[in-house]
PDB file of C-alpha atoms and ligand atoms in Angstrom:
ATOM      1  CA  MET T 116       0.717  11.158  35.331  1.00 50.00           C
ATOM      2  CA  SER T 117      -2.805  10.349  35.491  1.00 60.00           C
ATOM      3  CA  LEU T 118      -4.750   9.038  38.735  1.00 56.00           C
ATOM      4  CA  PHE T 119      -5.879   6.607  35.969  1.00 70.00           C
ATOM      5  CA  ASP T 120      -3.129   5.720  34.066  1.00 65.00           C
ATOM      6  CA  GLU T 121      -2.948   2.008  35.513  1.00 62.00           C
ATOM      7  CA  LEU T 122      -6.062   1.390  34.623  1.00 73.00           C
ATOM      8  CA  GLU T 123      -7.608  -1.424  31.301  1.00 86.00           C
ATOM      9  CA  PHE T 124     -10.803  -0.700  29.819  1.00 95.00           C
ATOM     10  CA  SER T 125     -11.711  -2.567  26.882  1.00 95.00           C
ATOM     11  CA  ASN T 126     -14.448  -0.751  25.559  1.00 97.00           C
ATOM     12  CA  LEU T 127     -13.788   3.274  27.547  1.00 97.00           C
ATOM     13  CA  GLN T 128     -10.800   5.131  28.008  1.00 97.00           C
ATOM     14  CA  LEU T 129     -10.525   7.397  31.626  1.00 96.00           C
ATOM     15  CA  ASP T 130      -8.387  10.676  31.115  1.00 96.00           C
ATOM     16  CA  GLN T 131      -7.624  13.193  34.169  1.00 96.00           C
ATOM     17  CA  HIS T 132      -7.110  16.474  33.344  1.00 96.00           C
ATOM     18  CA  GLY T 133      -6.071  18.368  36.328  1.00 97.00           C
ATOM     19  CA  PRO T 134      -9.357  17.663  38.709  1.00 97.00           C
ATOM     20  CA  LEU T 135     -11.153  16.780  35.272  1.00 98.00           C
ATOM     21  CA  ALA T 136     -12.315  13.031  34.489  1.00 98.00           C
ATOM     22  CA  VAL T 137     -13.504  12.679  30.771  1.00 98.00           C
ATOM     23  CA  LEU T 138     -15.134   9.288  30.721  1.00 98.00           C
ATOM     24  CA  THR T 139     -15.048   8.114  26.740  1.00 98.00           C
ATOM     25  CA  ILE T 140     -17.200   5.167  25.233  1.00 98.00           C
ATOM     26  CA  ASN T 141     -15.367   3.841  23.047  1.00 98.00           C
ATOM     27  CA  ARG T 142     -16.761   0.356  21.082  1.00 98.00           C
ATOM     28  CA  PRO T 143     -16.860   2.029  17.675  1.00 96.00           C
ATOM     29  CA  LYS T 144     -17.671  -1.461  16.220  1.00 96.00           C
ATOM     30  CA  ALA T 145     -21.092  -0.880  17.444  1.00 98.00           C
ATOM     31  CA  LEU T 146     -21.635   2.824  17.352  1.00 98.00           C
ATOM     32  CA  ASN T 147     -21.153   2.727  21.459  1.00 98.00           C
ATOM     33  CA  ALA T 148     -23.534   0.660  22.273  1.00 98.00           C
ATOM     34  CA  LEU T 149     -23.963  -0.899  25.560  1.00 98.00           C
ATOM     35  CA  ASN T 150     -23.147  -4.444  26.263  1.00 97.00           C
ATOM     36  CA  THR T 151     -23.017  -5.508  29.378  1.00 95.00           C
ATOM     37  CA  ASP T 152     -19.521  -5.564  29.891  1.00 97.00           C
ATOM     38  CA  THR T 153     -19.611  -1.856  28.700  1.00 98.00           C
ATOM     39  CA  LEU T 154     -21.854  -1.177  31.167  1.00 97.00           C
ATOM     40  CA  ALA T 155     -19.907  -3.041  33.859  1.00 97.00           C
ATOM     41  CA  GLU T 156     -16.755  -0.656  32.937  1.00 97.00           C
ATOM     42  CA  ILE T 157     -18.562   2.055  33.400  1.00 98.00           C
ATOM     43  CA  GLY T 158     -19.972   1.062  36.901  1.00 98.00           C
ATOM     44  CA  GLN T 159     -16.284   0.125  37.715  1.00 97.00           C
ATOM     45  CA  ALA T 160     -15.227   3.604  36.055  1.00 97.00           C
ATOM     46  CA  VAL T 161     -18.204   5.566  38.552  1.00 98.00           C
ATOM     47  CA  ASP T 162     -16.640   4.225  41.491  1.00 97.00           C
ATOM     48  CA  LEU T 163     -13.008   5.040  40.644  1.00 96.00           C
ATOM     49  CA  ILE T 164     -14.006   8.619  39.799  1.00 97.00           C
ATOM     50  CA  ALA T 165     -16.184   8.682  43.439  1.00 96.00           C
ATOM     51  CA  GLU T 166     -13.218   7.240  45.193  1.00 96.00           C
ATOM     52  CA  ASN T 167     -11.014   9.863  44.195  1.00 94.00           C
ATOM     53  CA  ALA T 168     -11.028  13.188  46.106  1.00 91.00           C
ATOM     54  CA  ASP T 169      -8.841  14.428  42.997  1.00 94.00           C
ATOM     55  CA  ILE T 170     -11.355  14.654  40.933  1.00 97.00           C
ATOM     56  CA  SER T 171     -14.098  17.639  41.200  1.00 97.00           C
ATOM     57  CA  ALA T 172     -16.113  17.003  37.647  1.00 98.00           C
ATOM     58  CA  LEU T 173     -16.874  14.880  34.862  1.00 98.00           C
ATOM     59  CA  ILE T 174     -17.515  14.592  31.445  1.00 98.00           C
ATOM     60  CA  LEU T 175     -19.058  11.693  29.886  1.00 98.00           C
ATOM     61  CA  THR T 176     -18.373  11.510  25.863  1.00 98.00           C
ATOM     62  CA  GLY T 177     -18.749   9.042  23.117  1.00 98.00           C
ATOM     63  CA  ALA T 178     -15.564   7.991  20.680  1.00 98.00           C
ATOM     64  CA  GLY T 179     -16.008   9.328  17.004  1.00 96.00           C
ATOM     65  CA  GLU T 180     -18.112  11.935  15.535  1.00 92.00           C
ATOM     66  CA  LYS T 181     -21.516   9.527  14.586  1.00 97.00           C
ATOM     67  CA  ALA T 182     -22.439   8.391  18.291  1.00 98.00           C
ATOM     68  CA  PHE T 183     -22.457   9.729  21.902  1.00 98.00           C
ATOM     69  CA  VAL T 184     -23.740   6.163  22.263  1.00 98.00           C
ATOM     70  CA  ALA T 185     -26.436   3.929  20.191  1.00 98.00           C
ATOM     71  CA  GLY T 186     -28.260   2.828  23.160  1.00 98.00           C
ATOM     72  CA  ALA T 187     -28.176  -0.844  24.738  1.00 98.00           C
ATOM     73  CA  ASP T 188     -26.422  -3.576  22.580  1.00 98.00           C
ATOM     74  CA  ILE T 189     -29.198  -5.011  20.684  1.00 97.00           C
ATOM     75  CA  SER T 190     -27.735  -8.093  19.636  1.00 96.00           C
ATOM     76  CA  GLU T 191     -27.482  -9.227  23.167  1.00 95.00           C
ATOM     77  CA  LEU T 192     -31.022  -7.771  23.688  1.00 94.00           C
ATOM     78  CA  SER T 193     -31.944 -10.298  20.965  1.00 94.00           C
ATOM     79  CA  GLU T 194     -31.149 -12.979  22.996  1.00 92.00           C
ATOM     80  CA  MET T 195     -33.503 -12.154  25.717  1.00 90.00           C
ATOM     81  CA  ASN T 196     -36.402 -14.242  25.923  1.00 88.00           C
ATOM     82  CA  ASN T 197     -37.665 -14.167  29.514  1.00 92.00           C
ATOM     83  CA  VAL T 198     -38.888 -11.939  32.127  1.00 93.00           C
ATOM     84  CA  TYR T 199     -36.172 -12.407  34.595  1.00 91.00           C
ATOM     85  CA  SER T 200     -33.161 -12.088  31.991  1.00 91.00           C
ATOM     86  CA  GLY T 201     -35.393  -8.708  30.682  1.00 93.00           C
ATOM     87  CA  ARG T 202     -35.274  -7.714  34.462  1.00 95.00           C
ATOM     88  CA  GLU T 203     -31.880  -8.460  35.785  1.00 94.00           C
ATOM     89  CA  LEU T 204     -30.439  -6.082  32.600  1.00 95.00           C
ATOM     90  CA  SER T 205     -32.896  -3.464  33.398  1.00 97.00           C
ATOM     91  CA  LEU T 206     -31.538  -3.505  36.563  1.00 97.00           C
ATOM     92  CA  GLY T 207     -28.207  -3.887  36.446  1.00 97.00           C
ATOM     93  CA  GLY T 208     -28.218  -0.705  34.057  1.00 98.00           C
ATOM     94  CA  GLN T 209     -30.254   1.169  36.520  1.00 98.00           C
ATOM     95  CA  GLU T 210     -27.664   0.414  39.154  1.00 98.00           C
ATOM     96  CA  VAL T 211     -24.955   1.681  37.131  1.00 98.00           C
ATOM     97  CA  MET T 212     -27.197   4.898  35.742  1.00 98.00           C
ATOM     98  CA  GLN T 213     -28.061   5.440  39.297  1.00 98.00           C
ATOM     99  CA  SER T 214     -23.897   5.746  40.623  1.00 98.00           C
ATOM    100  CA  LEU T 215     -23.622   7.826  37.998  1.00 98.00           C
ATOM    101  CA  SER T 216     -25.795   9.717  38.855  1.00 98.00           C
ATOM    102  CA  ASN T 217     -25.272  10.377  42.740  1.00 97.00           C
ATOM    103  CA  LEU T 218     -21.844  11.264  42.091  1.00 98.00           C
ATOM    104  CA  PRO T 219     -21.416  14.025  44.504  1.00 98.00           C
ATOM    105  CA  LEU T 220     -19.458  16.060  41.820  1.00 98.00           C
ATOM    106  CA  PRO T 221     -20.882  18.221  38.576  1.00 98.00           C
ATOM    107  CA  THR T 222     -21.333  15.523  35.437  1.00 98.00           C
ATOM    108  CA  ILE T 223     -21.696  16.500  31.889  1.00 99.00           C
ATOM    109  CA  ALA T 224     -22.755  14.161  28.552  1.00 98.00           C
ATOM    110  CA  CYS T 225     -20.845  15.899  25.777  1.00 98.00           C
ATOM    111  CA  ILE T 226     -23.216  14.610  22.659  1.00 98.00           C
ATOM    112  CA  GLN T 227     -21.976  14.455  19.424  1.00 98.00           C
ATOM    113  CA  GLY T 228     -24.183  12.296  17.329  1.00 98.00           C
ATOM    114  CA  PHE T 229     -26.308  10.060  18.154  1.00 98.00           C
ATOM    115  CA  ALA T 230     -27.697   9.307  21.725  1.00 98.00           C
ATOM    116  CA  LEU T 231     -30.373   6.740  21.290  1.00 98.00           C
ATOM    117  CA  GLY T 232     -32.033   4.727  23.742  1.00 98.00           C
ATOM    118  CA  GLY T 233     -29.736   3.245  26.702  1.00 98.00           C
ATOM    119  CA  GLY T 234     -27.244   5.835  25.409  1.00 98.00           C
ATOM    120  CA  LEU T 235     -29.732   9.060  26.021  1.00 98.00           C
ATOM    121  CA  GLU T 236     -30.441   7.228  29.483  1.00 98.00           C
ATOM    122  CA  LEU T 237     -27.005   7.443  30.142  1.00 98.00           C
ATOM    123  CA  ALA T 238     -27.008  11.068  29.267  1.00 99.00           C
ATOM    124  CA  LEU T 239     -29.916  11.650  31.279  1.00 98.00           C
ATOM    125  CA  ALA T 240     -28.118  10.053  34.634  1.00 98.00           C
ATOM    126  CA  CYS T 241     -25.906  13.383  33.952  1.00 98.00           C
ATOM    127  CA  ASP T 242     -26.655  16.894  35.451  1.00 98.00           C
ATOM    128  CA  ILE T 243     -26.733  18.964  32.456  1.00 98.00           C
ATOM    129  CA  ARG T 244     -26.394  18.116  28.603  1.00 98.00           C
ATOM    130  CA  ILE T 245     -24.390  19.786  25.600  1.00 98.00           C
ATOM    131  CA  ALA T 246     -24.889  18.880  22.113  1.00 98.00           C
ATOM    132  CA  SER T 247     -23.248  19.379  19.123  1.00 98.00           C
ATOM    133  CA  PRO T 248     -25.537  20.710  16.095  1.00 98.00           C
ATOM    134  CA  ARG T 249     -25.265  17.130  14.715  1.00 98.00           C
ATOM    135  CA  ALA T 250     -26.629  15.143  17.829  1.00 98.00           C
ATOM    136  CA  ARG T 251     -29.765  13.017  17.078  1.00 98.00           C
ATOM    137  CA  MET T 252     -31.978  11.778  20.458  1.00 98.00           C
ATOM    138  CA  GLY T 253     -34.139   9.751  21.243  1.00 98.00           C
ATOM    139  CA  LEU T 254     -35.788   6.605  22.592  1.00 98.00           C
ATOM    140  CA  PRO T 255     -36.937   4.061  19.910  1.00 98.00           C
ATOM    141  CA  GLU T 256     -37.715   1.148  22.338  1.00 98.00           C
ATOM    142  CA  ALA T 257     -41.602   0.464  21.683  1.00 98.00           C
ATOM    143  CA  THR T 258     -40.114  -0.187  17.662  1.00 98.00           C
ATOM    144  CA  LEU T 259     -37.728  -2.683  19.129  1.00 97.00           C
ATOM    145  CA  GLY T 260     -40.682  -4.323  21.321  1.00 97.00           C
ATOM    146  CA  VAL T 261     -39.224  -3.630  24.220  1.00 97.00           C
ATOM    147  CA  ILE T 262     -39.319  -0.318  26.975  1.00 98.00           C
ATOM    148  CA  PRO T 263     -36.468   2.019  27.583  1.00 98.00           C
ATOM    149  CA  GLY T 264     -34.997  -0.086  30.746  1.00 98.00           C
ATOM    150  CA  PHE T 265     -32.155   1.848  32.112  1.00 98.00           C
ATOM    151  CA  GLY T 266     -34.553   4.928  33.350  1.00 98.00           C
ATOM    152  CA  GLY T 267     -35.585   5.958  30.672  1.00 98.00           C
ATOM    153  CA  THR T 268     -39.302   6.264  31.660  1.00 98.00           C
ATOM    154  CA  GLN T 269     -38.683   8.212  35.183  1.00 97.00           C
ATOM    155  CA  ARG T 270     -35.737  10.827  34.139  1.00 98.00           C
ATOM    156  CA  LEU T 271     -37.135  11.934  30.768  1.00 98.00           C
ATOM    157  CA  PRO T 272     -40.807  13.437  31.802  1.00 97.00           C
ATOM    158  CA  ARG T 273     -39.005  14.342  34.967  1.00 96.00           C
ATOM    159  CA  LEU T 274     -36.139  16.482  32.789  1.00 98.00           C
ATOM    160  CA  ILE T 275     -38.905  18.149  30.385  1.00 98.00           C
ATOM    161  CA  GLY T 276     -42.511  17.190  31.211  1.00 97.00           C
ATOM    162  CA  MET T 277     -44.609  14.353  30.737  1.00 98.00           C
ATOM    163  CA  GLY T 278     -46.468  15.523  27.629  1.00 98.00           C
ATOM    164  CA  ARG T 279     -43.107  16.060  25.736  1.00 98.00           C
ATOM    165  CA  ALA T 280     -41.438  12.816  26.958  1.00 98.00           C
ATOM    166  CA  LEU T 281     -44.471  10.405  26.161  1.00 98.00           C
ATOM    167  CA  ASP T 282     -44.335  12.224  22.901  1.00 98.00           C
ATOM    168  CA  LEU T 283     -40.279  11.239  22.931  1.00 98.00           C
ATOM    169  CA  LEU T 284     -41.678   7.491  24.232  1.00 98.00           C
ATOM    170  CA  LEU T 285     -44.613   6.545  22.387  1.00 98.00           C
ATOM    171  CA  THR T 286     -43.640   7.944  18.637  1.00 98.00           C
ATOM    172  CA  GLY T 287     -39.419   7.422  19.620  1.00 98.00           C
ATOM    173  CA  ARG T 288     -38.720   9.919  17.006  1.00 98.00           C
ATOM    174  CA  GLN T 289     -35.119  11.415  17.333  1.00 98.00           C
ATOM    175  CA  VAL T 290     -34.879  15.069  17.672  1.00 98.00           C
ATOM    176  CA  ASP T 291     -31.961  17.385  16.688  1.00 98.00           C
ATOM    177  CA  ALA T 292     -30.074  19.679  18.534  1.00 98.00           C
ATOM    178  CA  GLU T 293     -32.005  21.980  18.189  1.00 98.00           C
ATOM    179  CA  GLU T 294     -35.473  21.019  19.218  1.00 98.00           C
ATOM    180  CA  ALA T 295     -33.840  19.501  22.233  1.00 98.00           C
ATOM    181  CA  LEU T 296     -32.462  23.040  23.516  1.00 98.00           C
ATOM    182  CA  GLN T 297     -36.076  24.141  22.608  1.00 98.00           C
ATOM    183  CA  MET T 298     -37.521  21.479  25.037  1.00 98.00           C
ATOM    184  CA  GLY T 299     -34.566  21.552  27.968  1.00 98.00           C
ATOM    185  CA  LEU T 300     -33.092  18.071  26.822  1.00 98.00           C
ATOM    186  CA  VAL T 301     -30.104  19.674  26.222  1.00 98.00           C
ATOM    187  CA  ASN T 302     -28.550  22.503  28.135  1.00 98.00           C
ATOM    188  CA  TYR T 303     -26.426  24.104  24.942  1.00 98.00           C
ATOM    189  CA  VAL T 304     -26.041  23.760  21.391  1.00 98.00           C
ATOM    190  CA  SER T 305     -22.291  23.728  20.768  1.00 98.00           C
ATOM    191  CA  ASP T 306     -19.978  23.533  17.649  1.00 98.00           C
ATOM    192  CA  GLU T 307     -17.432  22.131  19.832  1.00 98.00           C
ATOM    193  CA  PRO T 308     -19.355  20.556  22.290  1.00 98.00           C
ATOM    194  CA  LEU T 309     -16.307  18.786  24.472  1.00 98.00           C
ATOM    195  CA  ASN T 310     -14.412  22.651  24.457  1.00 98.00           C
ATOM    196  CA  LYS T 311     -17.945  24.369  25.864  1.00 98.00           C
ATOM    197  CA  ALA T 312     -18.337  21.017  28.246  1.00 98.00           C
ATOM    198  CA  ARG T 313     -14.945  22.175  29.790  1.00 98.00           C
ATOM    199  CA  GLU T 314     -15.821  25.509  30.094  1.00 98.00           C
ATOM    200  CA  VAL T 315     -18.564  24.680  31.633  1.00 98.00           C
ATOM    201  CA  ALA T 316     -16.657  22.315  33.939  1.00 98.00           C
ATOM    202  CA  GLU T 317     -14.483  24.892  34.669  1.00 98.00           C
ATOM    203  CA  GLN T 318     -17.424  27.353  35.836  1.00 98.00           C
ATOM    204  CA  MET T 319     -18.544  25.135  37.627  1.00 98.00           C
ATOM    205  CA  MET T 320     -15.582  23.636  39.716  1.00 97.00           C
ATOM    206  CA  ARG T 321     -15.353  27.156  40.952  1.00 97.00           C
ATOM    207  CA  GLY T 322     -17.289  26.618  43.307  1.00 97.00           C
ATOM    208  CA  ALA T 323     -16.745  24.538  47.195  1.00 98.00           C
ATOM    209  CA  PRO T 324     -16.758  21.247  46.516  1.00 97.00           C
ATOM    210  CA  ILE T 325     -19.211  20.530  49.027  1.00 97.00           C
ATOM    211  CA  SER T 326     -21.416  23.012  48.048  1.00 98.00           C
ATOM    212  CA  LEU T 327     -21.780  21.405  44.847  1.00 98.00           C
ATOM    213  CA  ALA T 328     -22.524  17.798  46.326  1.00 98.00           C
ATOM    214  CA  LEU T 329     -24.937  19.427  49.027  1.00 98.00           C
ATOM    215  CA  ILE T 330     -26.849  20.921  45.726  1.00 98.00           C
ATOM    216  CA  LYS T 331     -27.286  18.196  43.940  1.00 98.00           C
ATOM    217  CA  GLU T 332     -28.365  16.520  46.951  1.00 97.00           C
ATOM    218  CA  ALA T 333     -31.309  19.248  47.716  1.00 98.00           C
ATOM    219  CA  VAL T 334     -32.328  19.128  44.366  1.00 97.00           C
ATOM    220  CA  ARG T 335     -32.398  14.887  44.097  1.00 95.00           C
ATOM    221  CA  ARG T 336     -33.992  14.552  47.459  1.00 95.00           C
ATOM    222  CA  GLY T 337     -36.629  17.363  47.118  1.00 95.00           C
ATOM    223  CA  ALA T 338     -37.425  16.551  43.406  1.00 91.00           C
ATOM    224  CA  HIS T 339     -40.379  14.218  44.579  1.00 87.00           C
ATOM    225  CA  LEU T 340     -41.438  15.978  47.829  1.00 95.00           C
ATOM    226  CA  SER T 341     -43.687  18.513  48.373  1.00 97.00           C
ATOM    227  CA  VAL T 342     -42.164  22.114  48.524  1.00 97.00           C
ATOM    228  CA  GLU T 343     -42.074  21.947  52.835  1.00 98.00           C
ATOM    229  CA  GLU T 344     -40.793  18.780  52.554  1.00 97.00           C
ATOM    230  CA  GLY T 345     -37.880  19.673  50.151  1.00 97.00           C
ATOM    231  CA  MET T 346     -37.517  22.886  52.512  1.00 98.00           C
ATOM    232  CA  GLU T 347     -36.342  21.587  55.271  1.00 98.00           C
ATOM    233  CA  ILE T 348     -33.995  19.152  53.142  1.00 98.00           C
ATOM    234  CA  GLU T 349     -32.831  22.087  52.118  1.00 98.00           C
ATOM    235  CA  ALA T 350     -32.573  23.943  55.290  1.00 98.00           C
ATOM    236  CA  ASP T 351     -30.551  20.578  56.823  1.00 98.00           C
ATOM    237  CA  LEU T 352     -28.035  21.223  54.333  1.00 98.00           C
ATOM    238  CA  PHE T 353     -27.590  24.988  54.926  1.00 98.00           C
ATOM    239  CA  GLY T 354     -27.006  24.106  57.842  1.00 98.00           C
ATOM    240  CA  MET T 355     -24.245  21.578  56.938  1.00 97.00           C
ATOM    241  CA  ALA T 356     -22.715  24.234  54.175  1.00 98.00           C
ATOM    242  CA  VAL T 357     -22.673  27.133  56.892  1.00 97.00           C
ATOM    243  CA  ALA T 358     -20.384  24.426  58.940  1.00 97.00           C
ATOM    244  CA  THR T 359     -18.166  23.871  57.031  1.00 98.00           C
ATOM    245  CA  SER T 360     -14.198  26.143  56.330  1.00 97.00           C
ATOM    246  CA  ASP T 361     -14.895  26.354  52.699  1.00 97.00           C
ATOM    247  CA  PHE T 362     -17.956  28.644  53.864  1.00 97.00           C
ATOM    248  CA  ALA T 363     -15.422  30.233  56.022  1.00 97.00           C
ATOM    249  CA  GLU T 364     -13.232  30.947  53.545  1.00 97.00           C
ATOM    250  CA  GLY T 365     -15.674  32.123  50.978  1.00 97.00           C
ATOM    251  CA  THR T 366     -17.349  35.151  52.439  1.00 97.00           C
ATOM    252  CA  ARG T 367     -13.558  36.049  54.117  1.00 97.00           C
ATOM    253  CA  ALA T 368     -12.427  36.055  50.361  1.00 97.00           C
ATOM    254  CA  PHE T 369     -15.576  38.192  49.409  1.00 97.00           C
ATOM    255  CA  LEU T 370     -14.993  40.411  52.285  1.00 97.00           C
ATOM    256  CA  ASP T 371     -11.216  40.714  51.233  1.00 97.00           C
ATOM    257  CA  LYS T 372     -11.997  40.747  47.672  1.00 97.00           C
ATOM    258  CA  ARG T 373     -10.295  38.112  46.402  1.00 97.00           C
ATOM    259  CA  ARG T 374     -11.034  34.902  44.873  1.00 95.00           C
ATOM    260  CA  PRO T 375     -11.753  32.082  47.158  1.00 96.00           C
ATOM    261  CA  GLU T 376      -9.644  29.098  47.942  1.00 96.00           C
ATOM    262  CA  PHE T 377     -11.324  26.169  48.625  1.00 97.00           C
ATOM    263  CA  LYS T 378     -10.259  23.290  50.039  1.00 95.00           C
ATOM    264  CA  GLY T 379     -13.542  20.171  49.812  1.00 93.00           C
ATOM    265  CA  GLU T 380     -13.632  21.223  53.654  1.00 94.00           C
TER     266      GLU T 380
HETATM  267  N1  CAA M   9     -26.954  -2.394  19.338  1.00 69.79           N
HETATM  268  C1  CAA M   9     -25.816  -3.027  18.402  1.00 69.79           C
HETATM  269  N2  CAA M   9     -25.149  -2.844  17.723  1.00 69.79           N
HETATM  270  C2  CAA M   9     -25.684  -1.635  17.388  1.00 69.79           C
HETATM  271  C3  CAA M   9     -26.511  -0.469  17.704  1.00 69.79           C
HETATM  272  C4  CAA M   9     -26.777  -0.837  18.972  1.00 69.79           C
HETATM  273  N3  CAA M   9     -27.522  -0.304  19.961  1.00 69.79           N
HETATM  274  N4  CAA M   9     -26.233   0.881  17.016  1.00 69.79           N
HETATM  275  C5  CAA M   9     -25.586   0.551  15.791  1.00 69.79           C
HETATM  276  N5  CAA M   9     -25.431  -1.009  15.983  1.00 69.79           N
HETATM  277  C6  CAA M   9     -23.819  -1.688  14.889  1.00 69.79           C
HETATM  278  C7  CAA M   9     -24.684  -1.468  13.799  1.00 69.79           C
HETATM  279  O1  CAA M   9     -25.429  -2.899  14.027  1.00 69.79           O
HETATM  280  C8  CAA M   9     -23.384  -1.894  12.616  1.00 69.79           C
HETATM  281  O2  CAA M   9     -22.561  -2.789  12.613  1.00 69.79           O
HETATM  282  P1  CAA M   9     -22.792  -3.857  11.873  1.00 69.79           P
HETATM  283  O3  CAA M   9     -21.371  -2.358  11.085  1.00 69.79           O
HETATM  284  O4  CAA M   9     -21.282  -4.677  12.288  1.00 69.79           O
HETATM  285  O5  CAA M   9     -23.427  -3.440  10.757  1.00 69.79           O
HETATM  286  C9  CAA M   9     -23.091   0.031  13.252  1.00 69.79           C
HETATM  287  O6  CAA M   9     -23.163   0.144  14.536  1.00 69.79           O
HETATM  288  C10 CAA M   9     -23.045   0.834  11.932  1.00 69.79           C
HETATM  289  O7  CAA M   9     -25.001   1.065  12.515  1.00 69.79           O
HETATM  290  P2  CAA M   9     -25.577   1.837  11.356  1.00 69.79           P
HETATM  291  O8  CAA M   9     -24.902   1.092   9.950  1.00 69.79           O
HETATM  292  O9  CAA M   9     -26.931   0.784  11.757  1.00 69.79           O
HETATM  293  O10 CAA M   9     -25.487   2.789  11.147  1.00 69.79           O
HETATM  294  P3  CAA M   9     -26.327   4.064  10.563  1.00 69.79           P
HETATM  295  O11 CAA M   9     -25.675   5.260  10.365  1.00 69.79           O
HETATM  296  O12 CAA M   9     -27.107   2.759   9.505  1.00 69.79           O
HETATM  297  O13 CAA M   9     -27.362   4.307  11.579  1.00 69.79           O
HETATM  298  C11 CAA M   9     -28.336   4.384  13.814  1.00 69.79           C
HETATM  299  C12 CAA M   9     -27.067   4.881  12.893  1.00 69.79           C
HETATM  300  C13 CAA M   9     -29.248   5.622  12.914  1.00 69.79           C
HETATM  301  C14 CAA M   9     -27.830   4.892  15.241  1.00 69.79           C
HETATM  302  C15 CAA M   9     -28.073   2.807  13.574  1.00 69.79           C
HETATM  303  O14 CAA M   9     -27.966   2.214  13.928  1.00 69.79           O
HETATM  304  C16 CAA M   9     -29.648   2.563  14.545  1.00 69.79           C
HETATM  305  O15 CAA M   9     -31.145   2.907  15.010  1.00 69.79           O
HETATM  306  N6  CAA M   9     -29.403   1.894  16.128  1.00 69.79           N
HETATM  307  C17 CAA M   9     -29.946   1.792  17.241  1.00 69.79           C
HETATM  308  C18 CAA M   9     -30.528   2.670  17.992  1.00 69.79           C
HETATM  309  C19 CAA M   9     -31.534   1.840  18.715  1.00 69.79           C
HETATM  310  O16 CAA M   9     -32.513   1.316  18.622  1.00 69.79           O
HETATM  311  N7  CAA M   9     -31.036   2.573  19.851  1.00 69.79           N
HETATM  312  C20 CAA M   9     -32.108   1.238  21.230  1.00 69.79           C
HETATM  313  C21 CAA M   9     -31.343   0.206  21.973  1.00 69.79           C
HETATM  314  S1  CAA M   9     -32.505  -0.530  22.831  1.00 69.79           S
HETATM  315  C22 CAA M   9     -32.297   0.036  24.411  1.00 69.79           C
HETATM  316  O17 CAA M   9     -31.091   1.372  24.971  1.00 69.79           O
HETATM  317  C23 CAA M   9     -33.463  -0.511  25.715  1.00 69.79           C
HETATM  318  C24 CAA M   9     -32.974   0.034  26.965  1.00 69.79           C
HETATM  319  O18 CAA M   9     -33.273   1.149  27.060  1.00 69.79           O
HETATM  320  C25 CAA M   9     -32.184  -0.570  27.967  1.00 69.79           C
END
C-alpha cells in the first residue's frame, strides 16, 4: 500500500517503492511536454514528497521510450504575446524547479528519450542525471524565438561550465548520451536507465538522511560564494551533523564492524 495511492493526477504518476518515490511525467500526446497543469501537478507532487518523512529518494522520469519531457508546451507558449504573461510563466516554472532542487533528499532524473528545453531544465533541477543511450538533450529555445525560462541559463553553465553551456544554448543543438556524459551533463549512461537509477538511489539511501540533506544544503549554498564563505557554511552544517544520533550510530556501527541503522534523527 503506497502513501500516494489516494492521489489522482491527470498528467503524472507518483509511485512509492518502500522509501523510494518514482514520479513519472505522463502526457504521451505531447511527448510529456510541460503545460501549466502538468507543471502545477509536479509542484504538488514535490510538496507531497517533501512532507512525507517515509520517502528518502526520488526518481523522476517520463512515460514511454520516446521522451523524458519534450519541453514546455509549445501550443500554450504560442498564445503568449506580452512581457507580463511570459514573465509569469517563467517565474511559475522556476518556482517548481527550485522546490524540486531544494528537496532535502537525493533526486535522480532518468532520461530515456528526448529531454529538450523545459524538459532538460527539469532534469537539471535534479541532483544527478542518468541517460539511456537513445537519449537526446538540448535547449532549442532560441530556434523558437524565446530563451530557456525554467532555470536553464543559470543551471547549465553552473553544471558544465560557461563555454559548453553557451555552445548548447546558442546553437540549440541536441547532444546524444555519450557527448552528454563527456561534458558532465549526465552522470551515467545505461541501457536500463531506470534500473540504474534505482541502484544509485539505493546506494545513496545507505547514507544517513540528515547527512544527505546537509550535503545538498552545503553544496547549494556554497556554490556562489567564496571558498572561505563556503567553508563557514560547511563547518556550521558539520557541527549540526555531529549533534545527530545518526552520527553516534554511524561511528558506533563502524567500530562494532556492523551496518549502521539510521533513523533520520
Ligand atoms: N509542446 C507541445 N507539443 C509537443 C512538444 C512540445 N514541446 N513536443 C512535441 N509535441 C507534440 C507534437 O506537436 C506532436 O503532436 P501531434 O502528434 O498532435 O502532431 C507530438 O508531440 C509528437 O511530436 P513530433 O511529431 O514532433 O515527434 P518527432 O519524433 O517528429 O519529433 C521532437 C520529436 C524532436 C522532440 C519534436 O517533437 C520537437 O522538436 N519538440 C519540441 C522540442 C522543443 O522545442 N522544446 C522546447 C520548448 S520551449 C521551452 O521549453 C521553453 C522553456 O524553457 C520554458
